Every structure is written in C-alpha cells, then in structure tokens.
mmCIF file of C-alpha atoms in Angstrom:
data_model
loop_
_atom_site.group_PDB
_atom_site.id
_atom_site.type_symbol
_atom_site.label_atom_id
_atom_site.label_comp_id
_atom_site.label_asym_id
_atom_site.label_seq_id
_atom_site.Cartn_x
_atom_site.Cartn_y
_atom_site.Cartn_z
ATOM 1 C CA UNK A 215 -44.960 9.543 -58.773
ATOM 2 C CA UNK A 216 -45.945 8.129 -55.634
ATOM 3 C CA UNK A 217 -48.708 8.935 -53.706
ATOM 4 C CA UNK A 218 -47.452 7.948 -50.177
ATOM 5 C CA UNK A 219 -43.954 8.242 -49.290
ATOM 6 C CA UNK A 220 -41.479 5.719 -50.041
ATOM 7 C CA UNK A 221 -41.916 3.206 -46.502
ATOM 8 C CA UNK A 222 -45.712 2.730 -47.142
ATOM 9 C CA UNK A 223 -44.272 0.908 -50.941
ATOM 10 C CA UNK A 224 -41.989 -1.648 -49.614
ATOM 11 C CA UNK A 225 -43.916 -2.521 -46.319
ATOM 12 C CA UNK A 226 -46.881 -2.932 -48.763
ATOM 13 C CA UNK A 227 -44.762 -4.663 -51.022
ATOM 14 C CA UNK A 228 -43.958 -7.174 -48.321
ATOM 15 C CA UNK A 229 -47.570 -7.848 -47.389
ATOM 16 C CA UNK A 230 -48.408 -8.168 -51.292
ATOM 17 C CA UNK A 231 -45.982 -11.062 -51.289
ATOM 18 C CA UNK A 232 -46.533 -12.105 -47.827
ATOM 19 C CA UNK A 233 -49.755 -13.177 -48.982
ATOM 20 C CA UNK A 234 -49.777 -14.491 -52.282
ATOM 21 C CA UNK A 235 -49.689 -11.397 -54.511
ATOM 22 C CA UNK A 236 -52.509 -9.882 -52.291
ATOM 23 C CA UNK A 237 -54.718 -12.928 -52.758
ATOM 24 C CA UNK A 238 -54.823 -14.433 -49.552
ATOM 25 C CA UNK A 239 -56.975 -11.609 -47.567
ATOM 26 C CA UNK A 240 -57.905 -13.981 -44.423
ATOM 27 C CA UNK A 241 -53.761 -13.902 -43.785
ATOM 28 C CA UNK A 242 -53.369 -9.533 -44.474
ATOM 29 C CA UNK A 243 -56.192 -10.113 -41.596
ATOM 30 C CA UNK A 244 -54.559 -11.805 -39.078
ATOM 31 C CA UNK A 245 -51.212 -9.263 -39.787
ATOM 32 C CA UNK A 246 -53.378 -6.673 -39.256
ATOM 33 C CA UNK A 247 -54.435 -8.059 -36.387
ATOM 34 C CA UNK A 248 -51.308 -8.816 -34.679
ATOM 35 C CA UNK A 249 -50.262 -5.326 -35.619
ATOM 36 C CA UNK A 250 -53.321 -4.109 -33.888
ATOM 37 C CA UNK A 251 -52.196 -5.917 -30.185
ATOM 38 C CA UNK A 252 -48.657 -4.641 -30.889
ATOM 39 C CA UNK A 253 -50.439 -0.653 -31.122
ATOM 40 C CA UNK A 254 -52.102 -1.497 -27.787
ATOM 41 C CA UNK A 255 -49.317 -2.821 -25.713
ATOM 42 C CA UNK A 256 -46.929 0.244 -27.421
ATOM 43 C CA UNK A 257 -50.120 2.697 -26.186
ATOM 44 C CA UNK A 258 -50.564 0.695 -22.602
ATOM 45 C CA UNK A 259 -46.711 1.015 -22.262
ATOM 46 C CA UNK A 260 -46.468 4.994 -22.825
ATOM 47 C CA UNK A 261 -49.625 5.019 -20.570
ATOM 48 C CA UNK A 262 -48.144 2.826 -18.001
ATOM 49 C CA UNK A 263 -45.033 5.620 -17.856
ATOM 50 C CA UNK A 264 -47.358 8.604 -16.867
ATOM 51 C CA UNK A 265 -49.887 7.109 -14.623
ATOM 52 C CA UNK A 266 -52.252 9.567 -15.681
ATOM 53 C CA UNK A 267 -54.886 7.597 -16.735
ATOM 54 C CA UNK A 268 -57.607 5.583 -14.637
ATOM 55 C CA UNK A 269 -56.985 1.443 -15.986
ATOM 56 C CA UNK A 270 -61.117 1.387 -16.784
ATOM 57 C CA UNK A 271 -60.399 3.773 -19.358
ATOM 58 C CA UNK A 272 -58.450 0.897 -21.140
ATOM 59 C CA UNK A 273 -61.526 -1.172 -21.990
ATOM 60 C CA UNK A 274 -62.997 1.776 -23.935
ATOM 61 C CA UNK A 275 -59.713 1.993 -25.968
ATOM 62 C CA UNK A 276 -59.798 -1.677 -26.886
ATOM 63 C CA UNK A 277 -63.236 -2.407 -26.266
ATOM 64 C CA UNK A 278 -65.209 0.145 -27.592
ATOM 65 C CA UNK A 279 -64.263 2.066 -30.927
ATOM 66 C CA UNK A 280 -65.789 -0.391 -34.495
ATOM 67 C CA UNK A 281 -64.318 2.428 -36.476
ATOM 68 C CA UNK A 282 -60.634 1.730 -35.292
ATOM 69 C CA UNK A 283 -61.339 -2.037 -35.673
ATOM 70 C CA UNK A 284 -62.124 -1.637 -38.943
ATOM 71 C CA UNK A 285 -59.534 0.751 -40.096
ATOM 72 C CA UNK A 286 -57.495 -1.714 -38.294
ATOM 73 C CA UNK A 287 -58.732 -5.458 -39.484
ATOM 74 C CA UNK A 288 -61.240 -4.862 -42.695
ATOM 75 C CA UNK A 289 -59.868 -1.877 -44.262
ATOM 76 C CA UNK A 290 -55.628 -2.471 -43.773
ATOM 77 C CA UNK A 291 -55.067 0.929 -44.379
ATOM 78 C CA UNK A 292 -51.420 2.415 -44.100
ATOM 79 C CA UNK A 293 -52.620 5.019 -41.165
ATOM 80 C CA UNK A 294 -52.555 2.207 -38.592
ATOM 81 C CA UNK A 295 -48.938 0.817 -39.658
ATOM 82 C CA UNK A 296 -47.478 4.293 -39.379
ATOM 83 C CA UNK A 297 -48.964 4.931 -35.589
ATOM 84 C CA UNK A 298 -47.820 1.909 -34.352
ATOM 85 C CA UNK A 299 -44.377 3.070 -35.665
ATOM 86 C CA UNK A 300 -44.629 5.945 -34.190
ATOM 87 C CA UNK A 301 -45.608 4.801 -30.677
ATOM 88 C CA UNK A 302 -42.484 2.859 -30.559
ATOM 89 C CA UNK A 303 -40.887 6.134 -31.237
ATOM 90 C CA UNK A 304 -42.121 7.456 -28.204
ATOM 91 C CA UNK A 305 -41.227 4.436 -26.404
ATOM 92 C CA UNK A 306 -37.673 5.043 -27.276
ATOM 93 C CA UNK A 307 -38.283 8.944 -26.370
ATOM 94 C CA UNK A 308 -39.617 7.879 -22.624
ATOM 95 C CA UNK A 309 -36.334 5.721 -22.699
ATOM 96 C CA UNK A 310 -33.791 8.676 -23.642
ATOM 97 C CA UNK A 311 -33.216 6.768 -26.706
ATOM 98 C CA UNK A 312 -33.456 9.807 -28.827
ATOM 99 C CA UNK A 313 -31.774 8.798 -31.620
ATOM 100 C CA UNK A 314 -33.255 5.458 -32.313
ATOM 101 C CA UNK A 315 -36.494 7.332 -31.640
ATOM 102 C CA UNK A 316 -35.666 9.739 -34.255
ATOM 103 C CA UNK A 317 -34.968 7.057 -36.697
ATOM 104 C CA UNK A 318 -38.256 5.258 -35.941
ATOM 105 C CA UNK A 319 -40.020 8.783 -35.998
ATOM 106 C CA UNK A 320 -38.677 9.021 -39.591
ATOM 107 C CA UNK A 321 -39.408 5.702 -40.917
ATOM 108 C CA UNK A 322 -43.388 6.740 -39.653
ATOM 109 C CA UNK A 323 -43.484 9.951 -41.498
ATOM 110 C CA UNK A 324 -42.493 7.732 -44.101
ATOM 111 C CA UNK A 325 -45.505 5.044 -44.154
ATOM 112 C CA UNK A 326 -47.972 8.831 -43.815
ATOM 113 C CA UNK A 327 -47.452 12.079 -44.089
ATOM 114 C CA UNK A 328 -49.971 12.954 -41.232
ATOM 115 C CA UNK A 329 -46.786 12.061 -38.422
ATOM 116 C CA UNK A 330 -45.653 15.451 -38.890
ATOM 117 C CA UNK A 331 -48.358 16.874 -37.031
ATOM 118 C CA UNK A 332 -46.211 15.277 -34.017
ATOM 119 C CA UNK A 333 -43.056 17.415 -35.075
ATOM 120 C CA UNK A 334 -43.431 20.907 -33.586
ATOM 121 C CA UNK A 335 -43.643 18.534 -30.905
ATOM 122 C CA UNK A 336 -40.465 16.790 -31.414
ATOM 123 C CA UNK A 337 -38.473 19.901 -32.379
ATOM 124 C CA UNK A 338 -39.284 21.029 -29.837
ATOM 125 C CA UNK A 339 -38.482 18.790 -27.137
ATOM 126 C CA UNK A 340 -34.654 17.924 -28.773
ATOM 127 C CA UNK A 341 -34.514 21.785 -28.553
ATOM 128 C CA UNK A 342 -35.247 21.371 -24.635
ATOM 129 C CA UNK A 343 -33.217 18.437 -24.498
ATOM 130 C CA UNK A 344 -30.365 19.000 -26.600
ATOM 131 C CA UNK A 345 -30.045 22.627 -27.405
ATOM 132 C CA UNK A 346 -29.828 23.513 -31.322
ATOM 133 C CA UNK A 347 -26.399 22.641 -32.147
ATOM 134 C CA UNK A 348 -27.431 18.810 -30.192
ATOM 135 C CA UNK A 349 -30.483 18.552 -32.140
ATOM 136 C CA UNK A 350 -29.223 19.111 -35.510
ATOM 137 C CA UNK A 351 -27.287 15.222 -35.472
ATOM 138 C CA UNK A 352 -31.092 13.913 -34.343
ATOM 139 C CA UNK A 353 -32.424 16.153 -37.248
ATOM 140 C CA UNK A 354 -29.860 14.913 -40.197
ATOM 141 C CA UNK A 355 -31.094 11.366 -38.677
ATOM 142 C CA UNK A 356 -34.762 12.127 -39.694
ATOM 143 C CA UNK A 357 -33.799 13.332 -43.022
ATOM 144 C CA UNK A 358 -30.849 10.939 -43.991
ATOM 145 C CA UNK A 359 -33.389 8.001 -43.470
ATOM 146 C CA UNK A 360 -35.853 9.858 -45.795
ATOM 147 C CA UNK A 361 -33.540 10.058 -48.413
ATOM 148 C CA UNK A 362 -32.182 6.386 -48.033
ATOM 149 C CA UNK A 363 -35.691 5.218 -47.982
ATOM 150 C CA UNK A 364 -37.025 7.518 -51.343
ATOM 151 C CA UNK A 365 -33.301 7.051 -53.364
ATOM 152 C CA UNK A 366 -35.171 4.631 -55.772
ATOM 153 C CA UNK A 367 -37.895 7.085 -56.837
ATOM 154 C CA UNK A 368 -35.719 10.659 -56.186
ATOM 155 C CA UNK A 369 -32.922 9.258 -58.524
ATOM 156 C CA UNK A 370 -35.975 8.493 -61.237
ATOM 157 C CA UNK A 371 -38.441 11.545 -60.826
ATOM 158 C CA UNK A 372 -37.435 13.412 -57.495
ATOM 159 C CA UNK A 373 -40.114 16.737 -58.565
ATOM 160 C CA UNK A 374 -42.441 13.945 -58.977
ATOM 161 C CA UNK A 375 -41.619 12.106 -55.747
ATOM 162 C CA UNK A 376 -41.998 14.645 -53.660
ATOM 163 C CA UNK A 377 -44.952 16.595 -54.557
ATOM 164 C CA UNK A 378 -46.766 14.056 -54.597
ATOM 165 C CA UNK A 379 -45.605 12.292 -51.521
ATOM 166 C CA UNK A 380 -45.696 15.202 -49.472
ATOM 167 C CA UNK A 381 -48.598 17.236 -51.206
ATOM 168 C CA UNK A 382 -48.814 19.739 -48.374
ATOM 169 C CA UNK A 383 -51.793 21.332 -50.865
ATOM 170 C CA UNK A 384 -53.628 18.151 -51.695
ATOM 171 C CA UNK A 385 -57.218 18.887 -52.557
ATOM 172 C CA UNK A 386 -59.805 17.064 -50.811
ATOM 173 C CA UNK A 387 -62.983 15.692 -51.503
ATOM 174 C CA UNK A 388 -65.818 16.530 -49.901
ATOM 175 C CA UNK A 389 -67.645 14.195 -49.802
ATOM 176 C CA UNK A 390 -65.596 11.865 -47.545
ATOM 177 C CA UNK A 391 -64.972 14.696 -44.972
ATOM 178 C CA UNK A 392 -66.149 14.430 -41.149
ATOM 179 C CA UNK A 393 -65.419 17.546 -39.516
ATOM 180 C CA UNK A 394 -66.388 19.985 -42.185
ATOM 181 C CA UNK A 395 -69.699 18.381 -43.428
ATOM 182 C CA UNK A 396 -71.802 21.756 -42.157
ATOM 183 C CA UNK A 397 -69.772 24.034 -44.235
ATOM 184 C CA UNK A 398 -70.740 25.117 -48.123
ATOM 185 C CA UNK A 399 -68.895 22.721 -50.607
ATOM 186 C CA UNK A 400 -67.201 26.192 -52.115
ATOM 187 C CA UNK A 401 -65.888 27.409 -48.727
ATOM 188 C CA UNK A 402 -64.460 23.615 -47.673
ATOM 189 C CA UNK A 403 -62.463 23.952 -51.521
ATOM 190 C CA UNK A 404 -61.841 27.348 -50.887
ATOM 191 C CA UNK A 405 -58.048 28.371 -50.493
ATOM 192 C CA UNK A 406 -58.510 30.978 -48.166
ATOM 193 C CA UNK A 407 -60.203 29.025 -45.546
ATOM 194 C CA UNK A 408 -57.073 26.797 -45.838
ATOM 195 C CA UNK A 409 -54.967 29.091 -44.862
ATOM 196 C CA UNK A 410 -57.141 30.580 -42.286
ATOM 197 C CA UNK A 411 -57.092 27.166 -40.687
ATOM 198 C CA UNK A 412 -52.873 26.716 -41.538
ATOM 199 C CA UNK A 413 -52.839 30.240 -39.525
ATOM 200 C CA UNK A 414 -55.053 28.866 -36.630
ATOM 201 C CA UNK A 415 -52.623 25.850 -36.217
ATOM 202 C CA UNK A 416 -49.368 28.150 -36.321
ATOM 203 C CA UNK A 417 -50.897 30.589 -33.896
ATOM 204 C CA UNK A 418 -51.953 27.099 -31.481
ATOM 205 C CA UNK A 419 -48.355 25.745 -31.780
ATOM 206 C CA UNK A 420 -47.386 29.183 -30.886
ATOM 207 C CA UNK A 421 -49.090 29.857 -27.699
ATOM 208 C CA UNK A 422 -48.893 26.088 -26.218
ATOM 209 C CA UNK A 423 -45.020 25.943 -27.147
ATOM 210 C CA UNK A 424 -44.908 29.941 -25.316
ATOM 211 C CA UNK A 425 -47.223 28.990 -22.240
ATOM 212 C CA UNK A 426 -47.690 25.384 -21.862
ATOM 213 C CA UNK A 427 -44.626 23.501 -22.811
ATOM 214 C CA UNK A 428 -41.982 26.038 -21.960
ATOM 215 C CA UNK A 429 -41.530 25.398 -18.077
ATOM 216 C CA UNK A 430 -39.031 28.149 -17.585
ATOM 217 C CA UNK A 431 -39.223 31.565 -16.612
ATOM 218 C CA UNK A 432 -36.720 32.422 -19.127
ATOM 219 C CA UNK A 433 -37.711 33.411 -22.654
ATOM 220 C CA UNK A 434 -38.024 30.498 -24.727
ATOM 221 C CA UNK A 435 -35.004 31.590 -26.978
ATOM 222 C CA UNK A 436 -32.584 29.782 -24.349
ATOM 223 C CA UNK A 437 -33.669 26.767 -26.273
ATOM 224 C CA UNK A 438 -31.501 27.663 -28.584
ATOM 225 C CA UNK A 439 -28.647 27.529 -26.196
ATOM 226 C CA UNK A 440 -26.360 24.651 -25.005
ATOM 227 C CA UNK A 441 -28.271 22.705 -21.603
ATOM 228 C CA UNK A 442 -25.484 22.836 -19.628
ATOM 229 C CA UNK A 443 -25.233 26.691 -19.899
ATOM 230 C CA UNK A 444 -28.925 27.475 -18.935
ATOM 231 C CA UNK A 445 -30.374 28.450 -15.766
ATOM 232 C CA UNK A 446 -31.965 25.881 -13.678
ATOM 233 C CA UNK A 447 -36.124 26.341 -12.940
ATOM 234 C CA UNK A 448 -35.610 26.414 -9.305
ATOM 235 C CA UNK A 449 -39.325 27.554 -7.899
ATOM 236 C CA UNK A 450 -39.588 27.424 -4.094
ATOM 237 C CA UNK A 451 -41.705 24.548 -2.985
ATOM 238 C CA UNK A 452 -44.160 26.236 -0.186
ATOM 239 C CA UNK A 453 -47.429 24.363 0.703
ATOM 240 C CA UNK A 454 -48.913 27.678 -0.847
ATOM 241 C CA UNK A 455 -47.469 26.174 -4.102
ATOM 242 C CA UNK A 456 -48.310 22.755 -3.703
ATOM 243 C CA UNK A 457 -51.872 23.486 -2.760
ATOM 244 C CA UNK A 458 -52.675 25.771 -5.760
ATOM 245 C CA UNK A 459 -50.777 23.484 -8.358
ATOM 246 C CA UNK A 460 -52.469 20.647 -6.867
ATOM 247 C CA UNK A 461 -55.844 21.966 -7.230
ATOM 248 C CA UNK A 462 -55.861 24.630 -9.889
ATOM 249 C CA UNK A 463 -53.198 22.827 -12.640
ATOM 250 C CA UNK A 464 -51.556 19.352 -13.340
ATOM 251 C CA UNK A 465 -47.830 20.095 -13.166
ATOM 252 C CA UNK A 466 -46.229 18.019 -15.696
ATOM 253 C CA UNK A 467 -42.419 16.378 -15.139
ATOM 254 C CA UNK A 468 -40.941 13.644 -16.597
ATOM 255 C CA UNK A 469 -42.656 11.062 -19.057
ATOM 256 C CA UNK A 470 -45.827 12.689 -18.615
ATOM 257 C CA UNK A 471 -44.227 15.885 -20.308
ATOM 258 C CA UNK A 472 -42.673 14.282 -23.095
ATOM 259 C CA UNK A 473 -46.298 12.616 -24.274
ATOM 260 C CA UNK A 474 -48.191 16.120 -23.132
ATOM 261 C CA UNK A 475 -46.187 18.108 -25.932
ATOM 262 C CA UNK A 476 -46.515 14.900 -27.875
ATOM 263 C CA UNK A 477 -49.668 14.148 -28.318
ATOM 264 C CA UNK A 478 -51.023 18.019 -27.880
ATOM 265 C CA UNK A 479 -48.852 19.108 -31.133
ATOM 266 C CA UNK A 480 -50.612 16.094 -33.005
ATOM 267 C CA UNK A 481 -53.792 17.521 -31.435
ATOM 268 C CA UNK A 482 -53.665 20.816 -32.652
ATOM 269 C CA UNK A 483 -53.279 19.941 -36.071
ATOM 270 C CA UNK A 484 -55.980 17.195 -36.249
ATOM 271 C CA UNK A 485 -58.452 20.232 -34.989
ATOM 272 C CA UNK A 486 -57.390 22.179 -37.915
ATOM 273 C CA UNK A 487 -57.240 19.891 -40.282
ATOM 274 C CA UNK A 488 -58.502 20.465 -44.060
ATOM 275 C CA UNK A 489 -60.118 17.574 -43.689
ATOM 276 C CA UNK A 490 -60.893 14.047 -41.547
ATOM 277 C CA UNK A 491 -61.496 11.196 -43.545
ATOM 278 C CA UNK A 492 -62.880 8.187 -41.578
ATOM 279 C CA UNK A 493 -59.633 6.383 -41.785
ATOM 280 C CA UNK A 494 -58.100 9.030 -40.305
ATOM 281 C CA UNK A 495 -59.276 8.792 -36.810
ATOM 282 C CA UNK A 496 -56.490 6.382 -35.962
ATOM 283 C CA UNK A 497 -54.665 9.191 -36.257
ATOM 284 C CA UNK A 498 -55.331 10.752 -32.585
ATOM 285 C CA UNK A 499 -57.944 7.924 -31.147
ATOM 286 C CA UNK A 500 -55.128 6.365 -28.880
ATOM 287 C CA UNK A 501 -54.307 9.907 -27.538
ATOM 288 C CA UNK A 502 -57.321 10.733 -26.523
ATOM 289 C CA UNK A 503 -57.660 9.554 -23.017
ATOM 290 C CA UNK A 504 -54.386 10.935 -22.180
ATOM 291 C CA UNK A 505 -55.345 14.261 -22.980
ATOM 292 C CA UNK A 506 -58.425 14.278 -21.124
ATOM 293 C CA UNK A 507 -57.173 12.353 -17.731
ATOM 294 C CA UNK A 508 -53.770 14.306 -17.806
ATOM 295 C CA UNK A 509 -55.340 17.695 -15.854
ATOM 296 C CA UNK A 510 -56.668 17.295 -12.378
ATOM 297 C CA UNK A 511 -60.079 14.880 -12.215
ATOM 298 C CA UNK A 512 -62.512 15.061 -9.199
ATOM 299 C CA UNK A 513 -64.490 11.854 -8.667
ATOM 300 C CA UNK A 514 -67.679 13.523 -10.579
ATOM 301 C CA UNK A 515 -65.491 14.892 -13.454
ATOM 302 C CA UNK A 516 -64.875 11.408 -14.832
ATOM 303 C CA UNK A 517 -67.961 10.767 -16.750
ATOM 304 C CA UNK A 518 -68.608 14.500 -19.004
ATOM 305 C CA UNK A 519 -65.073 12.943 -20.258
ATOM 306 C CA UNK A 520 -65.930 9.250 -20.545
ATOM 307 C CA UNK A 521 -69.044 11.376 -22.065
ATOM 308 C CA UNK A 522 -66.909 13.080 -24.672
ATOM 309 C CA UNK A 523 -65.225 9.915 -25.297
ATOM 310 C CA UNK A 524 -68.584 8.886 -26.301
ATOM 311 C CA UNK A 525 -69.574 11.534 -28.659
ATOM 312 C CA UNK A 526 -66.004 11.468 -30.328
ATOM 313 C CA UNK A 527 -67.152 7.793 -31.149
ATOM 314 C CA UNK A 528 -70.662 8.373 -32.683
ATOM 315 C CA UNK A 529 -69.440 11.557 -34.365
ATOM 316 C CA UNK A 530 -66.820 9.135 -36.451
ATOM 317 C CA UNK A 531 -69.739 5.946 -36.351
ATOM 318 C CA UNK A 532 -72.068 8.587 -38.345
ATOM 319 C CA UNK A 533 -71.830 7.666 -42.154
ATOM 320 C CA UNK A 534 -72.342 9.836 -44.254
ATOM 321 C CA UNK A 535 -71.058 12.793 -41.783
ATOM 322 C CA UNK A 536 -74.261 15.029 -41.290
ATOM 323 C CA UNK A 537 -74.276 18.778 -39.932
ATOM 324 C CA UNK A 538 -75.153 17.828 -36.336
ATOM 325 C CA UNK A 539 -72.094 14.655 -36.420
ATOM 326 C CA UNK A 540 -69.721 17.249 -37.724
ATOM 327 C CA UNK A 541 -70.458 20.368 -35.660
ATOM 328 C CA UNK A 542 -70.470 18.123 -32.439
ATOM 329 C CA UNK A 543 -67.017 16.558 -33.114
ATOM 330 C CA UNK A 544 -65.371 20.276 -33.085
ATOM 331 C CA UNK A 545 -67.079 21.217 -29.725
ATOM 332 C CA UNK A 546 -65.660 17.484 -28.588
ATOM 333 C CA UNK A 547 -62.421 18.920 -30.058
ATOM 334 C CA UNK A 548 -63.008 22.774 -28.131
ATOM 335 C CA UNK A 549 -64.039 21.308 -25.121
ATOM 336 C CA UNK A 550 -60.475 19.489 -24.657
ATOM 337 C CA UNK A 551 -58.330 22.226 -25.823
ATOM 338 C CA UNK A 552 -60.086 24.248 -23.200
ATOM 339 C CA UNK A 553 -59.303 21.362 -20.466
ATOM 340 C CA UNK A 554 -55.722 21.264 -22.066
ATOM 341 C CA UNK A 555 -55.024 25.380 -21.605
ATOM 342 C CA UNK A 556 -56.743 25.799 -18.396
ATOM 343 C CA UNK A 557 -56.148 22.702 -17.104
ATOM 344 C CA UNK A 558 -51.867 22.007 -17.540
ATOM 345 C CA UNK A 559 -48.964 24.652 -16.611
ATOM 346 C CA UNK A 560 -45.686 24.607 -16.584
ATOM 347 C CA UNK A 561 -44.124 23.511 -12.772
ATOM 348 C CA UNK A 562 -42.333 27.033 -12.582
ATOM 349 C CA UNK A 563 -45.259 29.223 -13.012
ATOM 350 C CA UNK A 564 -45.806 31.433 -9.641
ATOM 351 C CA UNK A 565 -49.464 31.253 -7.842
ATOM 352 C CA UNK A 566 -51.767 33.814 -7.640
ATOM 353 C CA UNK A 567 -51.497 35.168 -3.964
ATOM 354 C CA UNK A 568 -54.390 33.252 -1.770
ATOM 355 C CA UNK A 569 -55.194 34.708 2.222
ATOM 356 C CA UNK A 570 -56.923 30.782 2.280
ATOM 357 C CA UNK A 571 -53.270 29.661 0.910
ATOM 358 C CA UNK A 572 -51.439 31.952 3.325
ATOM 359 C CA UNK A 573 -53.380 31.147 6.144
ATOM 360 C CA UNK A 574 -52.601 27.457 5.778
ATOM 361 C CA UNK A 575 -48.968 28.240 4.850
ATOM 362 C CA UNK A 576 -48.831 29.287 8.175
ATOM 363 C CA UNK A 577 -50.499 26.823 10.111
ATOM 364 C CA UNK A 578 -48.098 24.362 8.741
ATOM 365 C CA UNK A 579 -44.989 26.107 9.854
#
C-alpha cells in the first residue's frame, strides 16, 4: 500500500534516477529550483489574467516567505510538485481548455490528496459551464486518468491502494500541527471535533456556492440544466448600480471568477483542516494575495492586508507552533473569510435602495 497516490511514485521515481539513485542532492536542488520559477510564472500568469492584484505584492510572494523556500529547495517535498500542476490547470481553465485542464487537475490530485480541496470548486464551475450531462465527459476524464495512473497497484492490492492513498480519516500527529496547537491533545484526536470541522467546511461550501459563486437570480438547481436552455442574468446597468457595486462589492466576471471560486473552495478547506503541517502551507500561500486584493481596496486598506500577509508568515516561521502562533493564524484565516463574504457578490444581485444613489441617478440623466 501506498501512502501517496500513484503520480507522486513515478515522478519520484524519475528524480531517484535523475540523480543517481537519490545520491546526488545538489542536482534534486537545482530541479527543485527550476520547479520553483515554473510555480511563479504559472501564479504571475493567473494573476496577470485578473488584474486584481497591486505588482508590489509580487516581491512578498517571491521575496519574502523562508518557509515556502524551504518546502520548496531543502525539503523537496511532493506538496510543491502537485501545486505547480495544478496552476497549470488553471491556466488551461482561464484558456477554456477544460479538458486538458481536467486532465492536469487529475494528474495533481494524483502527486497529493490535498488538490481536492479545489474540487467543489471545479464541480462546480463545469456545472456553470457545461451543465451536468457536459460535465460528466470532463468528470470520466478526472477519473479515467486516476485509474490509468494507479492500474499497477489496484490490479495488486486495490483495498490497499486506496485507503491508504486517499485516507480521508488519516490520524494526525500532534505534535507537528500549526493551527490547532492551543487545543487539548484529546480534543485535536478526538473524532467528534473532526466531524464538527468536516460539517463547518460542508456548511462553507454551501453558503459561498448559494451566495457568492452563483451569479444568477435563479435557484442554483438550473446548474443542472443544459447552458443553452437557461435564462440569461440580464441586471439593468443604472449609475445607481454601478455606484453601489463599485463601492460596496467587487463584482466578479470573467478570469477573475474562475480563480475566486478557485482558490476560495481551496480556502475553505485549509481553514478547517484537521490539521496544518508546516509543509503544508504551499498549499494556499500563492492564493493568498488574490484573496485579499480581489474585494474593493482604498489607498489606506493596503497595509492591515500586507499586515495579515505578515502574520500568516510568522504564524508558519514559529517552530514549534505555540498557543499565541496558532490562535493568531485562525483570526488571519477569519479576518479574510470576512473580507471574502462581505467583500465579493455576484454581478446580478440588486442594490439596496440609496436617496444619495437616486439623487445622483438623476443628476446624470
């Protein structure tokens, strides 16, 4: 039995020959390396699509974080190979290339497990796109490459391959843990609290997928039907609409959407996690300043995030995790699913009626 799923053996396999039966370390270095540059210009490229984030905020991501240098360059952990798979994925998304993105998407859950935290996400945006009888081809994609990729060990062992490859109820240590270091060592094992926190991440899905991805005024159950047969989101455009999106919510179109329910479904479940090991942090790092710069952002509102950027850091710097580290990484973690809620709506949503808004309504006719 395996304890990663079948992708993370033979792209390990190649680096085990590629240097020397694992001797040559300097060389796994410099791959590492070169797959760290190839994560950046993937993440500047999605970034570079939205236009949602300030270009100083790009130092910090390259500049700034030891952790992801050395889960990158020192450690040469799997996490890292399977985001920079993934952001090629979205790459391909942002081009319409949904089926080559679904194939990458696969081959990422298949370095790490953790890349399902981005599939609420992706379901639902083939739903959008597609409708369900569309998105079950893209779906059979995801799977058939699973199975292509895991024949060796599911023809051998398959109970074996798969419960341990995708141990959705894999016990953690705690010791190693960052976000749940002021909690009793008997509640972190505990199996209710799991599934307290499983709950929490259902009922999150739930309400962003209800009021924050869904831009229609229908119910979301015309997902479900063919594109061509729905109703078009047709909201008038009056300044009174313009003015209160502009300054109360960041409508979302395009690109930007696609990465919003993106990287907001991988979001979610890194907040409710079981547990964050330190090698786990490349798992959302790269997200980060695109969901804090992708609501509305006065002049003065740029530093309490470049702040939170900040504590993020320390909070996954602190080893061993402490009480104070711990508990301030899950306000971090509040404080931008607060900025996410209040902060993005769907383009279709109606204003709240305004006699400032009316009034300049009417001075513009």
């Amino acid at each position: 039995p395996r304890s990663y799923p079948a992708g993370f053996v033979y792209i390990f396999l190649g680096l085990y020959h590629a240097t020397g039966r694992g001797s040559d370390i300097r060389l796994a270095q410099y791959l590492f390396a070169g797959l760290y540059l190839l994560n950046l210009l993937l993440v500047f490229r999605i970034y570079c699509r939205t236009n949602k984030v300030p270009p100083y905020v790009f130092f910090f991501m390259c500049c700034a974080s030891y952790r992801i240098h050395s889960i990158f360059v020192l450690r040469l952990f799997n996490d890292p190979v399977a985001m920079a798979i993934l952001f090629l994925a979205i790459n391909l998304f942002l081009e319409e290339r949904w089926s080559w993105g679904c194939l990458l998407f696969s081959l990422a859950v298949s370095v790490k497990m953790n890349i399902l935290l981005f599939a609420p996400g992706l379901l639902f945006l083939l739903l959008q796109r597609f409708g369900l009888l569309g998105c079950i081809p893209k779906l059979c994609i995801c799977a058939l490459l699973q199975v292509v990729l895991g024949l060796p060990f599911l023809l051998v062992n398959p109970v074996g391959y798969l419960t341990r490859s995708f141990d959705l109820g894999r016990q953690f240590q705690f010791k190693w843990t960052v976000n749940w270091r002021f909690l009793p060592e008997e509640v972190f094992q505990n199996r209710v609290f799991h599934a307290a926190l499983l709950l929490a991440h259902l009922a999150g899905l739930g309400l962003f997928a209800l009021h924050r991805w869904h831009s229609s005024k229908e119910s979301i159950l015309t997902l479900l039907k063919d594109p061509a047969k729905r109703k078009p989101a047709s909201p008038r455009l009056t300044v009174n609409n313009i003015l209160w999106q502009a300054s109360c919510v960041c409508p979302l179109n395009g690109s930007a959407r696609i990465v919003f329910i993106l990287f907001s479904s991988n979001f979610l479940g890194v907040c409710c996690s079981r547990s964050l090991h330190y090698q786990f942090y490349v798992w959302y790092f790269h997200t980060l300043p695109y969901l804090l710069w992708c609501t509305p952002t006065t002049k003065l509102a740029h530093m309490p995030k470049v702040l939170l950027l900040g504590v993020i850091e320390l909070c996954w710097n602190t080893y061993p995790s402490t009480v104070c580290s711990s508990l301030s990484l899950h306000i971090c973690h509040g404080l931008i699913l607060l900025q996410l809620w209040y902060g993005t709506a769907p383009v279709s949503h109606t204003p709240p009626p305004s006699r400032k808004l009316t009034a300049v309504s009417k001075k513009a006719q």
